[in-house]
Amino acid sequence: MSRNNRKKKDDQDDWKSRLGMVYSTNPDFEYDTEGEEEEETLPINQQDLRVMLDKKNRKGKVATLVTGFVGTDDDLKALGKMLKSKCGVGGSAKDGEIIIQGDMRDKVMELLKNAGYKAKKSGG
């Protein structure tokens, strides 16, 4: 089986995309896989970000959490990468949230304001 045919077969056999369908006897049937469309990234000055301290599910370690980003995953990851590198710590960016290791609220607020974002501290 050639590489292209294998890729097509893998795409058709993606069972996660067709969980609602059990079986079809129609040989021409194709599964509807509705992909989620990513939201278009709002301009920087229209982003309303919240910066908070988070301790949940981190074994007592604190993390700075940035929420409220509206846009594509690539733009979120780029912002997360910029914040992590400027703070000199690790973290992650996924599901509309950026997690920065440690209590970096003040530094993150300063970086976001300097970049043109509207950011507010939120939570305790």
Short mmCIF file of C-alpha atoms in Angstrom, two decimals:
data_model
loop_
_atom_site.label_atom_id
_atom_site.label_comp_id
_atom_site.label_asym_id
_atom_site.label_seq_id
_atom_site.Cartn_x
_atom_site.Cartn_y
_atom_site.Cartn_z
CA MET A 1 0.00 0.00 0.00
CA SER A 2 1.49 3.34 -1.01
CA ARG A 3 2.05 6.17 1.46
CA ASN A 4 -0.75 8.35 -0.03
CA ASN A 5 -3.28 5.51 0.08
CA ARG A 6 -2.30 4.75 3.67
CA LYS A 7 -2.80 8.40 4.62
CA LYS A 8 -6.25 8.48 2.96
CA LYS A 9 -7.18 5.23 4.70
CA ASP A 10 -6.01 6.63 8.07
CA ASP A 11 -8.11 9.75 7.49
CA GLN A 12 -11.18 7.64 6.67
CA ASP A 13 -10.66 5.29 9.61
CA ASP A 14 -10.40 8.00 12.22
CA TRP A 15 -12.90 6.48 14.65
CA LYS A 16 -12.93 9.51 16.95
CA SER A 17 -14.50 11.67 14.23
CA ARG A 18 -17.41 9.28 13.73
CA LEU A 19 -18.38 8.19 17.21
CA GLY A 20 -22.11 8.65 16.52
CA MET A 21 -22.14 6.28 13.50
CA VAL A 22 -22.21 2.55 14.08
CA TYR A 23 -22.54 0.99 10.65
CA SER A 24 -23.73 1.82 7.12
CA THR A 25 -24.49 -0.55 4.27
CA ASN A 26 -24.29 2.24 1.66
CA PRO A 27 -20.99 1.78 -0.24
CA ASP A 28 -20.92 5.48 -1.16
CA PHE A 29 -21.47 6.69 2.40
CA GLU A 30 -18.94 9.15 3.80
CA TYR A 31 -18.77 10.18 7.40
CA ASP A 32 -19.41 13.83 8.16
CA THR A 33 -16.50 15.08 10.17
CA GLU A 34 -17.31 18.59 11.22
CA GLY A 35 -14.09 20.30 12.16
CA GLU A 36 -14.19 23.19 14.57
CA GLU A 37 -13.26 26.44 12.94
CA GLU A 38 -10.74 28.49 14.86
CA GLU A 39 -11.75 31.96 15.85
CA GLU A 40 -10.03 34.81 14.10
CA THR A 41 -7.56 36.57 16.36
CA LEU A 42 -8.79 39.88 17.72
CA PRO A 43 -6.47 42.89 17.39
CA ILE A 44 -4.13 43.37 20.34
CA ASN A 45 -5.92 46.46 21.66
CA GLN A 46 -9.28 44.57 21.73
CA GLN A 47 -8.00 41.58 23.70
CA ASP A 48 -9.30 41.60 27.30
CA LEU A 49 -6.91 39.39 29.26
CA ARG A 50 -7.11 38.34 32.93
CA VAL A 51 -3.97 37.57 34.91
CA MET A 52 -4.36 35.48 38.07
CA LEU A 53 -2.48 33.20 40.44
CA ASP A 54 -3.44 29.54 40.28
CA LYS A 55 -2.60 26.69 42.69
CA LYS A 56 -5.15 24.09 41.61
CA ASN A 57 -3.88 20.65 40.59
CA ARG A 58 -0.25 21.70 40.85
CA LYS A 59 0.80 19.91 44.05
CA GLY A 60 1.04 23.20 45.98
CA LYS A 61 3.14 24.99 43.38
CA VAL A 62 1.87 28.31 42.09
CA ALA A 63 1.46 29.34 38.48
CA THR A 64 0.42 32.54 36.77
CA LEU A 65 -2.63 32.01 34.57
CA VAL A 66 -3.55 34.30 31.66
CA THR A 67 -7.09 33.81 30.35
CA GLY A 68 -9.45 35.57 27.96
CA PHE A 69 -7.38 35.32 24.77
CA VAL A 70 -9.57 35.22 21.65
CA GLY A 71 -7.83 33.88 18.56
CA THR A 72 -5.99 31.05 16.88
CA ASP A 73 -3.86 28.51 18.71
CA ASP A 74 -0.77 29.69 16.83
CA ASP A 75 -1.22 33.27 18.06
CA LEU A 76 -1.86 32.03 21.61
CA LYS A 77 1.31 29.93 21.52
CA ALA A 78 3.31 32.89 20.16
CA LEU A 79 2.12 35.11 23.01
CA GLY A 80 2.84 32.34 25.52
CA LYS A 81 6.32 31.86 24.11
CA MET A 82 7.03 35.59 24.38
CA LEU A 83 5.84 35.71 28.00
CA LYS A 84 7.78 32.59 29.00
CA SER A 85 11.01 33.80 27.42
CA LYS A 86 10.74 37.32 28.92
CA CYS A 87 10.00 35.87 32.37
CA GLY A 88 12.72 33.23 32.04
CA VAL A 89 10.46 30.37 33.14
CA GLY A 90 8.54 27.49 31.65
CA GLY A 91 4.85 27.05 31.04
CA SER A 92 2.32 26.15 28.38
CA ALA A 93 -0.29 27.68 26.10
CA LYS A 94 -3.41 25.72 25.17
CA ASP A 95 -7.21 25.82 25.37
CA GLY A 96 -7.26 29.63 25.41
CA GLU A 97 -5.03 29.83 28.51
CA ILE A 98 -1.39 30.60 29.07
CA ILE A 99 0.25 29.08 32.15
CA ILE A 100 3.51 30.61 33.39
CA GLN A 101 5.38 28.80 36.17
CA GLY A 102 5.69 30.72 39.43
CA ASP A 103 4.16 33.95 40.70
CA MET A 104 4.92 36.25 37.76
CA ARG A 105 1.72 38.32 37.84
CA ASP A 106 3.40 41.72 38.05
CA LYS A 107 5.94 40.98 35.32
CA VAL A 108 3.30 39.44 33.03
CA MET A 109 1.02 42.46 33.56
CA GLU A 110 3.88 44.81 32.64
CA LEU A 111 4.80 42.78 29.54
CA LEU A 112 1.19 42.61 28.33
CA LYS A 113 0.63 46.35 28.86
CA ASN A 114 3.88 47.18 27.02
CA ALA A 115 2.76 44.96 24.13
CA GLY A 116 -0.55 46.87 23.91
CA TYR A 117 -2.93 44.34 25.49
CA LYS A 118 -5.70 45.28 27.91
CA ALA A 119 -4.95 43.21 30.99
CA LYS A 120 -6.37 43.13 34.51
CA LYS A 121 -5.39 41.27 37.62
CA SER A 122 -8.14 38.99 38.74
CA GLY A 123 -8.71 36.72 41.73
CA GLY A 124 -7.24 37.04 45.25
#
